[in-house]
Coordinates of C-alpha atoms and ligand atoms in Angstrom, one line a residue:
Q1 CA 30.7 23.2 -8.5
H2 CA 28.8 20.1 -9.5
Q3 CA 26.0 20.3 -6.8
R4 CA 24.8 23.6 -8.2
Y5 CA 23.4 21.7 -11.1
I6 CA 21.6 18.9 -9.3
R7 CA 17.9 19.0 -8.5
N8 CA 16.2 16.2 -6.4
F9 CA 12.4 16.2 -6.4
S10 CA 9.5 13.9 -6.0
I11 CA 6.2 14.1 -7.8
V12 CA 3.2 13.8 -5.5
A13 CA -0.5 13.9 -6.0
H14 CA -3.9 12.4 -5.2
I15 CA -4.4 9.2 -7.0
D16 CA -5.1 9.5 -10.8
H17 CA -4.3 13.2 -11.0
G18 CA -1.6 12.3 -13.5
K19 CA 1.8 12.0 -11.8
S20 CA 3.0 9.0 -13.8
T21 CA 1.9 10.5 -17.1
L22 CA 3.7 13.7 -16.2
A23 CA 6.8 11.7 -15.5
D24 CA 6.5 10.1 -18.9
R25 CA 6.5 13.6 -20.6
I26 CA 9.5 14.7 -18.5
L27 CA 11.4 11.5 -19.6
E28 CA 10.5 12.3 -23.2
L29 CA 11.4 15.9 -23.2
T30 CA 14.8 15.2 -21.6
D31 CA 15.5 12.4 -24.1
T32 CA 16.0 10.1 -21.2
V33 CA 14.2 7.3 -23.0
D34 CA 14.5 6.6 -26.7
K35 CA 11.3 7.2 -28.6
R36 CA 11.0 3.6 -29.6
D37 CA 11.4 2.4 -26.0
M38 CA 8.8 4.8 -24.7
Q39 CA 5.6 3.4 -23.3
D40 CA 2.8 4.9 -21.1
Q41 CA 3.5 5.1 -17.4
L42 CA 7.0 4.0 -18.0
L43 CA 8.1 4.2 -14.4
D44 CA 5.3 1.9 -13.3
N45 CA 7.5 -1.1 -14.3
M46 CA 5.9 -3.8 -12.2
D47 CA 3.4 -5.9 -14.1
L48 CA 0.9 -5.4 -11.3
E49 CA 1.2 -1.6 -11.6
R50 CA 0.5 -1.7 -15.3
E51 CA -2.4 -4.1 -15.0
R52 CA -4.1 -2.0 -12.3
G53 CA -3.0 1.4 -13.7
I54 CA -1.7 2.5 -10.3
T55 CA 1.7 3.3 -8.9
I56 CA 2.6 1.0 -6.0
K57 CA 6.3 1.6 -5.7
L58 CA 8.4 4.8 -5.6
N59 CA 10.8 4.9 -8.6
A60 CA 13.9 7.1 -8.9
V61 CA 15.4 8.1 -12.2
E62 CA 18.2 10.4 -13.2
L63 CA 17.8 12.6 -16.2
N64 CA 19.6 15.5 -17.8
Y65 CA 17.9 18.7 -18.7
K66 CA 19.5 21.5 -20.7
A67 CA 17.9 24.6 -19.2
K68 CA 17.4 28.0 -20.9
D69 CA 20.3 29.4 -18.8
G70 CA 22.6 27.2 -21.0
H71 CA 23.6 24.8 -18.2
T72 CA 22.8 21.1 -18.1
Y73 CA 21.1 20.0 -14.9
E74 CA 21.1 16.6 -13.3
F75 CA 17.6 15.9 -12.2
H76 CA 16.7 13.0 -9.8
L77 CA 13.0 12.5 -10.1
I78 CA 11.1 10.1 -7.8
D79 CA 7.7 9.1 -8.9
T80 CA 5.5 8.1 -6.0
P81 CA 2.1 6.3 -5.5
G82 CA -1.0 8.3 -4.7
H83 CA -3.1 5.7 -2.8
V84 CA -3.3 6.1 1.0
D85 CA -2.0 2.5 1.5
F86 CA 1.3 3.5 0.0
S87 CA 1.9 6.8 1.6
Y88 CA 5.0 5.3 3.3
E89 CA 6.6 5.2 -0.1
V90 CA 5.9 8.9 -0.5
S91 CA 7.3 9.9 2.8
R92 CA 10.5 7.9 2.2
S93 CA 10.9 9.5 -1.3
L94 CA 10.5 13.0 0.1
A95 CA 13.3 12.5 2.6
A96 CA 15.6 12.1 -0.4
C97 CA 14.6 15.4 -2.1
E98 CA 14.8 19.1 -1.8
G99 CA 11.6 19.7 -3.7
A100 CA 8.2 18.3 -4.5
V101 CA 6.2 18.8 -7.7
L102 CA 2.6 18.8 -6.5
V103 CA 0.2 17.7 -9.3
V104 CA -3.5 18.8 -8.9
D105 CA -6.1 17.8 -11.4
A106 CA -7.7 20.9 -13.0
A107 CA -11.1 19.3 -13.0
Q108 CA -11.1 17.6 -9.6
G109 CA -9.2 20.2 -7.5
V110 CA -7.6 19.5 -4.2
E111 CA -8.5 16.1 -2.8
A112 CA -7.9 14.2 0.4
Q113 CA -4.5 12.8 -0.6
T114 CA -3.4 16.0 -2.2
L115 CA -3.5 17.5 1.3
A116 CA -2.0 14.4 3.0
N117 CA 0.9 14.3 0.6
V118 CA 1.6 18.0 0.6
Y119 CA 1.7 18.0 4.4
L120 CA 4.3 15.2 4.3
A121 CA 6.4 17.4 1.9
L122 CA 6.0 20.5 4.1
D123 CA 7.0 18.4 7.2
D124 CA 10.3 17.8 5.4
D125 CA 10.6 21.5 4.5
L126 CA 10.5 20.8 0.8
E127 CA 10.0 23.5 -1.8
I128 CA 6.6 22.8 -3.4
V129 CA 6.2 23.4 -7.1
P130 CA 2.5 23.3 -7.9
V131 CA 1.2 22.0 -11.3
I132 CA -2.4 22.2 -12.4
N133 CA -2.7 19.2 -14.7
K134 CA -5.3 18.1 -17.3
I135 CA -6.1 21.6 -18.5
D136 CA -7.1 20.0 -21.8
L137 CA -10.3 18.6 -20.1
P138 CA -13.5 20.4 -21.0
S139 CA -14.4 20.4 -17.3
A140 CA -11.0 21.9 -16.3
D141 CA -11.2 25.1 -14.2
P142 CA -7.6 26.0 -13.6
E143 CA -8.3 29.4 -11.9
M144 CA -10.6 27.8 -9.4
V145 CA -8.1 25.1 -8.6
R146 CA -5.4 27.7 -8.3
K147 CA -7.5 29.5 -5.7
E148 CA -8.3 26.2 -4.0
I149 CA -4.6 25.4 -3.7
E150 CA -4.0 28.7 -2.0
D151 CA -7.1 28.6 0.3
V152 CA -7.0 25.0 1.3
I153 CA -3.3 24.1 1.3
G154 CA -2.1 27.6 2.0
I155 CA 0.7 27.8 -0.5
D156 CA 1.4 30.4 -3.2
A157 CA 0.0 29.1 -6.4
S158 CA 0.2 32.3 -8.4
E159 CA 2.9 30.8 -10.6
A160 CA 1.5 27.3 -10.7
V161 CA 2.3 25.6 -14.0
L162 CA -0.8 25.0 -16.2
A163 CA -0.2 21.7 -17.8
S164 CA -1.6 18.8 -19.7
A165 CA 0.6 15.8 -19.2
K166 CA -1.5 14.1 -21.9
A167 CA -1.1 16.7 -24.5
G168 CA 2.5 17.6 -23.5
I169 CA 1.6 21.2 -22.5
G170 CA 3.6 23.1 -19.8
I171 CA 6.3 20.5 -19.4
E172 CA 9.2 22.7 -20.3
E173 CA 7.9 25.5 -18.1
L174 CA 7.7 23.0 -15.2
L175 CA 11.3 21.9 -15.7
E176 CA 12.4 25.6 -15.7
Q177 CA 10.6 26.1 -12.5
I178 CA 12.2 23.1 -11.0
V179 CA 15.6 24.6 -11.9
A180 CA 14.6 28.0 -10.5
K181 CA 12.7 27.0 -7.4
V182 CA 14.0 23.7 -6.0
P183 CA 17.2 24.3 -4.0
A184 CA 20.4 22.6 -5.1
P185 CA 21.5 20.0 -2.6
T186 CA 24.3 20.9 -0.1
G187 CA 26.6 18.6 1.8
E188 CA 30.4 18.4 2.0
L189 CA 32.1 16.0 -0.4
T190 CA 35.0 15.6 1.9
A191 CA 32.9 14.8 5.0
P192 CA 32.5 11.2 6.3
L193 CA 30.0 9.4 4.1
R194 CA 26.3 9.6 5.1
A195 CA 23.8 8.1 2.7
L196 CA 20.2 7.4 3.5
I197 CA 18.7 4.1 2.3
F198 CA 15.2 5.0 1.1
D199 CA 14.4 1.8 -0.7
S200 CA 16.0 -1.6 -1.5
V201 CA 15.3 -4.7 -3.6
Y202 CA 16.7 -8.2 -3.7
D203 CA 18.4 -9.3 -6.8
D204 CA 19.4 -12.9 -7.2
Y205 CA 22.8 -12.0 -8.8
R206 CA 23.8 -8.8 -7.2
G207 CA 22.3 -9.3 -3.7
V208 CA 20.5 -6.4 -2.1
V209 CA 20.5 -3.3 -4.2
L210 CA 20.2 -0.2 -2.0
S211 CA 18.6 3.0 -3.2
V212 CA 20.3 5.8 -1.5
R213 CA 20.5 9.6 -1.2
V214 CA 24.0 10.6 -0.4
F215 CA 23.9 13.6 2.0
E216 CA 27.6 13.9 2.7
G217 CA 30.9 12.5 1.4
T218 CA 31.3 10.1 -1.6
V219 CA 31.0 6.4 -2.2
K220 CA 32.7 4.3 -4.9
P221 CA 33.3 0.6 -5.8
G222 CA 35.9 -1.0 -3.5
D223 CA 34.9 1.2 -0.5
K224 CA 34.2 -0.6 2.8
I225 CA 30.8 0.5 4.0
R226 CA 29.0 0.0 7.3
L227 CA 25.2 0.2 7.8
M228 CA 25.1 2.3 10.9
N229 CA 22.1 0.8 12.7
S230 CA 22.7 -2.8 11.9
G231 CA 26.5 -2.5 12.2
S232 CA 27.1 -4.9 9.3
E233 CA 29.9 -4.2 6.9
Y234 CA 30.4 -4.8 3.2
E235 CA 32.6 -3.9 0.3
V236 CA 30.9 -1.9 -2.5
T237 CA 30.8 -3.7 -5.8
E238 CA 29.0 -1.1 -7.8
V239 CA 27.4 2.3 -7.6
G240 CA 25.2 3.9 -10.2
V241 CA 21.9 5.6 -11.2
N242 CA 18.8 4.5 -12.8
S243 CA 18.0 6.3 -16.0
P244 CA 15.6 4.4 -16.0
N245 CA 17.9 1.4 -16.7
P246 CA 20.8 1.0 -14.3
I247 CA 24.0 2.9 -15.4
K248 CA 27.3 2.3 -13.6
R249 CA 29.1 5.3 -12.2
D250 CA 32.6 5.8 -10.9
M251 CA 31.2 7.2 -7.7
L252 CA 28.2 8.8 -6.1
M253 CA 28.7 12.1 -4.2
A254 CA 26.9 14.3 -1.7
G255 CA 23.7 15.5 -3.2
E256 CA 23.1 12.6 -5.5
V257 CA 20.5 9.8 -5.6
G258 CA 21.5 6.4 -6.9
Y259 CA 22.1 2.8 -6.0
I260 CA 24.8 0.8 -4.2
T261 CA 25.4 -2.9 -4.4
A262 CA 27.8 -4.7 -2.1
S263 CA 27.1 -8.4 -2.5
I264 CA 24.7 -8.2 0.4
K265 CA 23.1 -11.6 0.8
D266 CA 22.1 -11.4 4.4
I267 CA 18.7 -9.7 3.8
T268 CA 17.8 -9.3 7.4
E269 CA 20.7 -6.9 8.0
T270 CA 19.4 -4.2 5.7
R271 CA 16.7 -1.8 6.7
V272 CA 15.2 1.1 4.9
G273 CA 16.0 4.3 6.8
D274 CA 19.4 3.1 7.8
T275 CA 22.5 5.2 7.1
V276 CA 25.4 4.0 5.0
T277 CA 28.8 5.2 6.1
A278 CA 32.5 4.4 5.3
V279 CA 34.4 2.0 7.6
S280 CA 37.7 4.0 7.1
N281 CA 36.2 7.3 8.0
P282 CA 32.8 6.7 9.7
A283 CA 30.3 9.4 10.5
T284 CA 29.5 9.7 14.2
E285 CA 25.8 10.1 13.9
A286 CA 23.3 8.3 11.7
L287 CA 20.7 10.3 9.6
P288 CA 17.3 10.5 11.3
G289 CA 15.8 7.7 9.2
Y290 CA 12.1 7.0 9.2
R291 CA 9.4 6.4 11.7
E292 CA 8.2 2.8 11.9
M293 CA 4.9 2.2 10.2
V294 CA 2.1 0.8 12.3
P295 CA 0.1 -1.8 10.4
M296 CA -3.6 -1.1 10.1
V297 CA -4.7 -4.6 9.5
Y298 CA -3.4 -8.1 10.1
A299 CA -4.2 -11.3 8.2
G300 CA -2.8 -14.8 8.2
L301 CA -0.9 -16.0 5.1
Y302 CA -0.6 -19.7 4.6
P303 CA 0.9 -21.7 1.8
T304 CA -1.8 -24.0 0.3
D305 CA 1.0 -26.7 0.4
N306 CA 2.3 -27.0 3.9
A307 CA 5.7 -28.0 2.6
K308 CA 6.2 -24.4 1.2
Y309 CA 6.4 -22.8 4.7
V310 CA 10.1 -22.2 4.5
D311 CA 9.8 -20.8 0.9
L312 CA 7.1 -18.4 2.2
R313 CA 9.4 -17.2 5.0
E314 CA 12.2 -16.5 2.5
A315 CA 9.8 -14.8 0.1
L316 CA 8.5 -12.5 2.9
E317 CA 12.0 -11.6 3.9
K318 CA 12.9 -10.7 0.4
L319 CA 9.7 -8.8 -0.3
K320 CA 10.1 -6.8 2.9
L321 CA 13.3 -5.3 1.4
N322 CA 11.2 -3.8 -1.3
D323 CA 8.2 -3.2 0.9
A324 CA 9.3 -1.7 4.2
A325 CA 5.8 -1.4 5.5
L326 CA 5.2 -5.1 5.5
E327 CA 5.4 -6.9 8.8
F328 CA 5.2 -10.6 9.6
E329 CA 5.7 -13.1 12.3
P330 CA 5.2 -16.9 12.4
E331 CA 1.7 -18.1 13.4
S332 CA 0.1 -21.4 13.4
S333 CA -3.5 -22.3 13.0
Q334 CA -5.3 -25.6 13.8
A335 CA -7.2 -25.2 10.6
L336 CA -4.4 -24.0 8.3
G337 CA -1.1 -25.3 9.7
F338 CA 2.0 -23.1 9.7
G339 CA 2.0 -19.6 8.2
F340 CA 2.5 -16.0 9.1
R341 CA 0.5 -13.2 10.7
C342 CA 1.2 -10.3 8.4
G343 CA 0.6 -6.6 9.1
F344 CA -0.5 -4.3 6.2
L345 CA -1.3 -0.6 5.8
G346 CA -4.7 -1.4 4.2
M347 CA -6.6 -3.8 2.0
L348 CA -4.9 -2.7 -1.2
H349 CA -1.5 -3.2 0.4
M350 CA -2.6 -6.7 1.5
D351 CA -3.8 -7.5 -2.0
V352 CA -0.6 -6.3 -3.5
V353 CA 1.6 -8.3 -1.1
Q354 CA -0.3 -11.5 -1.8
E355 CA -0.1 -11.0 -5.5
R356 CA 3.6 -10.1 -5.4
L357 CA 4.4 -13.2 -3.3
E358 CA 2.5 -15.4 -5.7
R359 CA 4.0 -13.9 -8.9
E360 CA 7.5 -13.0 -7.9
F361 CA 8.1 -16.0 -5.7
N362 CA 5.8 -18.6 -7.3
L363 CA 3.8 -19.4 -4.2
E364 CA 0.2 -20.3 -3.8
L365 CA -1.4 -18.8 -0.7
I366 CA -4.5 -18.8 1.4
T367 CA -5.2 -15.6 3.2
T368 CA -7.5 -15.2 6.2
A369 CA -9.9 -12.3 6.6
P370 CA -8.0 -9.3 7.8
S371 CA -8.5 -7.9 11.3
V372 CA -7.5 -4.8 13.1
T373 CA -5.6 -5.0 16.4
Y374 CA -7.9 -5.1 19.5
H375 CA -6.9 -4.4 23.0
A376 CA -8.5 -6.7 25.5
N377 CA -8.5 -5.4 29.1
L378 CA -8.4 -8.5 31.3
A379 CA -9.9 -9.0 34.7
D380 CA -6.4 -9.3 36.2
G381 CA -5.7 -5.7 35.2
T382 CA -3.4 -6.5 32.3
Q383 CA -4.0 -5.7 28.6
K384 CA -3.6 -8.1 25.7
K385 CA -3.1 -7.0 22.1
V386 CA -5.2 -9.2 19.9
E387 CA -4.1 -9.3 16.2
N388 CA -5.9 -12.5 15.5
P389 CA -9.6 -12.9 16.5
S390 CA -9.0 -16.5 17.5
D391 CA -6.6 -15.2 20.1
M392 CA -9.3 -13.2 21.9
P393 CA -9.4 -14.5 25.5
E394 CA -12.4 -16.2 27.0
V395 CA -15.3 -13.8 27.7
A396 CA -15.2 -14.5 31.4
S397 CA -11.7 -13.1 31.7
I398 CA -12.3 -9.9 29.8
R399 CA -13.3 -6.7 31.5
S400 CA -13.5 -4.6 28.3
I401 CA -12.4 -4.5 24.7
E402 CA -11.0 -1.5 22.9
E403 CA -10.7 -1.0 19.2
P404 CA -8.7 1.5 17.0
F405 CA -10.4 4.6 15.8
V406 CA -9.3 6.7 12.9
K407 CA -9.8 10.4 12.0
A408 CA -11.4 10.2 8.6
T409 CA -11.2 13.2 6.3
I410 CA -13.7 13.2 3.5
M411 CA -13.8 15.9 0.8
V412 CA -17.0 16.0 -1.2
P413 CA -19.3 18.3 -3.2
S414 CA -21.8 19.8 -0.8
D415 CA -24.8 18.1 -2.5
Y416 CA -23.5 14.7 -1.2
V417 CA -22.9 15.7 2.4
G418 CA -26.1 14.1 3.6
A419 CA -25.2 10.8 1.9
V420 CA -21.7 10.8 3.4
M421 CA -23.0 11.5 6.9
E422 CA -25.6 8.8 6.7
L423 CA -22.9 6.3 5.6
C424 CA -20.5 7.3 8.4
Q425 CA -23.3 7.1 11.0
S426 CA -24.3 3.6 9.8
R427 CA -20.7 2.6 10.4
R428 CA -20.6 3.8 14.0
G429 CA -18.9 7.1 13.0
Q430 CA -18.8 10.0 15.4
F431 CA -19.2 13.4 13.7
V432 CA -16.2 15.8 14.4
T433 CA -16.4 18.8 12.1
M434 CA -17.4 20.1 8.7
D435 CA -15.8 23.0 6.8
Y436 CA -16.6 24.6 3.5
L437 CA -13.6 24.5 1.2
D438 CA -15.3 26.8 -1.2
D439 CA -18.9 27.5 -2.4
S440 CA -19.5 23.9 -3.5
R441 CA -17.1 21.6 -1.6
V442 CA -17.0 20.4 1.9
N443 CA -14.4 18.8 4.1
V444 CA -16.2 16.4 6.6
I445 CA -14.3 14.9 9.5
Y446 CA -15.5 11.8 11.3
K447 CA -14.0 9.7 14.0
M448 CA -14.6 6.1 13.0
P449 CA -13.7 2.6 14.0
L450 CA -10.9 1.4 11.8
S451 CA -12.7 -2.0 11.4
E452 CA -15.6 -0.2 9.8
I453 CA -13.6 1.8 7.3
I454 CA -10.9 -0.5 6.2
F455 CA -12.8 -3.1 4.2
D456 CA -15.5 -1.7 1.8
F457 CA -16.1 1.8 3.2
F458 CA -14.3 3.5 0.3
D459 CA -16.3 1.7 -2.3
K460 CA -19.5 2.5 -0.5
L461 CA -18.4 6.1 -0.2
K462 CA -17.7 6.3 -3.9
S463 CA -20.9 4.8 -4.9
S464 CA -23.0 7.0 -2.7
T465 CA -21.3 10.2 -4.0
R466 CA -21.1 9.2 -7.7
G467 CA -17.4 9.0 -7.3
Y468 CA -16.8 12.5 -6.1
A469 CA -15.7 11.9 -2.6
S470 CA -12.1 11.4 -1.6
L471 CA -11.0 9.9 1.6
D472 CA -7.9 10.0 3.8
Y473 CA -7.5 8.7 7.3
E474 CA -5.0 8.3 10.1
L475 CA -5.0 6.4 13.3
D476 CA -6.4 8.4 16.2
D477 CA -6.8 6.4 19.4
Y478 CA -8.3 3.3 21.0
Q479 CA -11.8 3.4 22.4
E480 CA -13.9 0.9 24.3
S481 CA -16.6 -0.8 22.3
D482 CA -19.1 -3.5 22.9
L483 CA -17.4 -6.2 20.9
V484 CA -17.8 -9.9 20.8
K485 CA -16.0 -12.8 19.1
I486 CA -18.0 -15.1 16.8
D487 CA -16.7 -18.6 16.2
I488 CA -17.6 -20.7 13.2
L489 CA -17.9 -24.5 13.6
L490 CA -17.7 -26.8 10.6
N491 CA -18.8 -30.3 11.2
G492 CA -18.9 -29.5 14.9
E493 CA -15.4 -28.3 15.1
K494 CA -14.3 -24.7 15.7
V495 CA -12.3 -23.4 12.8
D496 CA -9.9 -20.8 14.3
A497 CA -9.2 -19.1 11.0
L498 CA -12.8 -18.2 10.5
S499 CA -13.4 -16.5 13.9
F500 CA -14.1 -12.8 13.7
I501 CA -14.9 -9.9 16.0
S502 CA -18.1 -7.8 15.6
H503 CA -20.0 -5.2 17.4
R504 CA -22.6 -6.9 19.7
Q505 CA -25.4 -5.0 17.9
F506 CA -24.6 -6.7 14.6
A507 CA -23.1 -10.0 15.9
E508 CA -26.1 -12.3 15.5
R509 CA -27.0 -11.0 12.1
R510 CA -23.4 -11.3 10.9
G511 CA -23.2 -14.8 12.3
R512 CA -26.3 -15.8 10.3
E513 CA -25.1 -14.1 7.1
I514 CA -21.8 -15.8 7.3
A515 CA -23.2 -19.2 7.9
T516 CA -25.4 -18.8 4.8
K517 CA -22.5 -17.5 2.8
L518 CA -20.3 -20.4 3.8
K519 CA -23.0 -22.8 2.8
K520 CA -22.8 -21.5 -0.7
L521 CA -19.0 -21.4 -0.8
I522 CA -18.0 -24.7 0.6
P523 CA -18.4 -27.5 -1.9
R524 CA -20.6 -30.4 -1.1
Q525 CA -18.8 -33.5 -0.1
N526 CA -20.0 -37.1 0.3
F527 CA -21.2 -36.4 3.8
E528 CA -23.3 -33.8 5.4
I529 CA -21.5 -30.7 6.9
P530 CA -23.3 -28.7 9.6
I531 CA -22.2 -25.1 9.8
Q532 CA -22.7 -23.2 13.1
A533 CA -22.0 -19.7 14.3
A534 CA -21.4 -19.3 18.0
I535 CA -20.9 -16.5 20.5
G536 CA -19.3 -18.1 23.4
A537 CA -21.3 -21.3 24.0
K538 CA -24.4 -19.9 22.4
I539 CA -25.2 -21.1 18.9
V540 CA -26.7 -18.1 17.0
A541 CA -26.9 -19.7 13.5
R542 CA -27.0 -23.1 12.0
T543 CA -27.2 -24.4 8.5
T544 CA -26.2 -27.6 6.7
I545 CA -24.4 -28.4 3.5
K546 CA -26.0 -31.5 2.1
A547 CA -24.0 -34.4 0.9
Y548 CA -23.5 -34.5 -2.9
R549 CA -24.7 -37.2 -5.1
K550 CA -23.8 -36.4 -8.6
D551 CA -20.6 -35.8 -10.5
V552 CA -20.7 -32.2 -11.7
T553 CA -19.9 -33.1 -15.2
S554 CA -23.0 -35.3 -15.5
K555 CA -25.0 -32.1 -15.8
I556 CA -23.6 -31.5 -19.3
H557 CA -25.8 -33.2 -21.7
T558 CA -24.1 -31.9 -24.8
G559 CA -21.2 -34.1 -24.2
D560 CA -19.0 -31.3 -25.6
P561 CA -15.6 -32.6 -24.6
D562 CA -14.2 -29.1 -24.6
R563 CA -16.6 -27.9 -22.1
R564 CA -16.3 -30.9 -20.0
A565 CA -12.5 -30.5 -19.9
K566 CA -12.9 -26.8 -19.0
L567 CA -15.3 -27.6 -16.2
L568 CA -13.0 -30.3 -14.8
D569 CA -10.1 -27.9 -15.1
K570 CA -12.0 -25.2 -13.3
Q571 CA -12.8 -27.6 -10.6
K572 CA -9.2 -28.6 -10.3
R573 CA -8.0 -25.0 -10.1
G574 CA -10.6 -24.2 -7.6
K575 CA -9.5 -27.2 -5.6
E576 CA -5.9 -26.0 -5.5
R577 CA -7.0 -23.0 -3.6
M578 CA -8.6 -25.1 -0.9
K579 CA -7.4 -26.1 2.5
S580 CA -8.7 -29.2 4.1
V581 CA -9.9 -28.3 7.5
G582 CA -10.4 -31.5 9.4
T583 CA -12.4 -33.5 6.9
V584 CA -13.9 -30.5 5.1
N585 CA -12.4 -28.7 2.1
V586 CA -12.6 -25.0 2.5
P587 CA -11.9 -22.7 -0.5
Q588 CA -10.1 -19.4 -0.3
E589 CA -13.3 -17.3 -0.7
A590 CA -14.7 -18.8 2.4
F591 CA -11.9 -17.3 4.5
M592 CA -12.8 -13.9 3.2
A593 CA -16.5 -14.3 3.6
V594 CA -16.5 -12.6 7.0
L595 CA -15.5 -9.4 5.3
Q596 CA -18.5 -8.9 3.1
T597 CA -21.1 -6.9 4.9
D598 CA -24.5 -6.3 3.2
Ligands
GTP601 P1 -1.3 6.8 -9.4 O1 0.1 6.6 -9.7 O2 -2.1 5.5 -9.4 O3 -1.5 7.6 -8.2 O4 -1.9 7.7 -10.6 P2 -1.2 8.9 -11.3 O5 -1.4 10.2 -10.5 O6 0.2 8.5 -11.6 O7 -2.0 9.1 -12.6 P3 -1.7 8.6 -14.1 O8 -0.6 9.3 -14.6 O9 -1.7 7.1 -14.1 O10 -3.0 9.2 -14.8 C1 -4.3 8.9 -14.4 C2 -5.2 9.0 -15.6 O11 -5.3 10.4 -16.0 C3 -4.7 8.3 -16.9 O12 -5.8 7.7 -17.5 C4 -4.1 9.4 -17.7 O13 -4.2 9.1 -19.1 C5 -5.0 10.5 -17.4 N1 -4.3 11.8 -17.5 C6 -3.0 12.1 -17.0 N2 -2.7 13.4 -17.4 C7 -3.7 13.9 -18.1 C8 -4.0 15.1 -18.8 O14 -3.2 16.1 -18.8 N3 -5.2 15.3 -19.4 C9 -6.1 14.3 -19.5 N4 -7.2 14.5 -20.1 N5 -5.9 13.1 -18.9 C10 -4.7 12.9 -18.2

């Protein structure tokens, strides 16, 4: 029977432990990709992924492996991202698989996202196949890492594959272990169709392309399908697999991972996590699907050109198909006009969304400084969720403000524990526990305000531990804090998009810092621009941008026309990323200024 020879697995790991490189070697060894078409990190096919050297999207491929037992196996491999902001991609991938290949760096050992990802896989009852990678490194200590996997994760690592994805060592052994250890999928071919949508993407020609794992039944072109939660119905135009380029198939059957197209143009009807069934013989119950993601931060996204508002909405809808964690709703700002309040899983996610909107949809955007969601407890006994600092109610009507706290797990060599604790404490962290993982490494847990961790905490953590610390965090609860809103006034007018929330203790200092920063960032104009920071009615900082006198180009004495042109060009480009707020032109950087803490 066909299913006996299918293996569905994801590759998971902490960032940079070598998943994508390992996937490359597997593609090569199975001749899935022609030698001449092979390139590094082949499955990271988005430009953004290649430029940044990170995986952002899950990617499913089918490959055939002729095992030592003489049979040819159909593997469905899903490469996943390692960064905490994209763990939703990991959990969706895992739900389509029976096994997970867990890659651990032989020199780094178990890190924070190794644990987080392996727990996700264990939650789904997946078979874990551990791989100790990078054994070619001089600093590799595979035996210690093997012990760490057993002690810290608590899984058997006695047969862990020792591999070097770079040097191509251990790849065949890994494939043999996948055959031997990962269970074959089950599921009746004759049962009503149930296929889980784990990803989707919009294609201008084919409409929405659904990535699915078929759990029961079969699906083929011409079939009438229904999306069980949305209720919408379509006729299948094509089914197939990616290998890694799309290959049409006559049908997809229970146990397989592939794609379905059905001329779906109405993008709001498709949701990741929904179940596809057949109209003629529908399943009674949908598959469990996924839990909704709760955004960690919110920011405003505005087109620099107000006329592009509708384009931005369409782009967000299309992007959401491919980025299920993205949330958005319309918002308007006095300063910026019409735009969207968008929810993200973290700063990297926000960055990626902005870049994808600009590149894939040809938009130019202004983003406001991200903010966490605050809960304002009002004097009348109600609670208001505040996703945008400028929506914070007047001080007089607020009884208290609560902010989200996370449980932060930091793994670090014991020498750096002091530095880590100092950093956490300075960010209002509350110590929870500390455990020794082995003789030299410690797992430190702090409860911290999300607002203190989300922006530059990771960079600070890395620099204070010479890059050795790894971090994972999850939302914990809301706690009351002494918070205040700080408003920024330009030319005497409050700019809603520049308001921010701060702990009272730091508020005046932050107000002064930001006024100074804005003075540097906002270009001079032919009139004076006063900048003020205010808490309620109290002005806590004041500075002034002087009126300009000279043309910038007059500074260039050489008269080099090339340089002059470049300077004017730079000025022009800079200007494009500006929004006029009243009479003042405010550049993109200024909206982010409130993030930078010194
Ligand atoms: P993300 O997808 O961003 O989470 O990273 P990843 O886990 O996919 O890691 P990737 O494959 O991009 O590899 C990270 C870095 O480690 C790259 O510079 C690789 O060249 C390197 N690398 C991967 N495998 C090996 C190995 O076996 N030995 C050595 N020395 N380097 C390796």
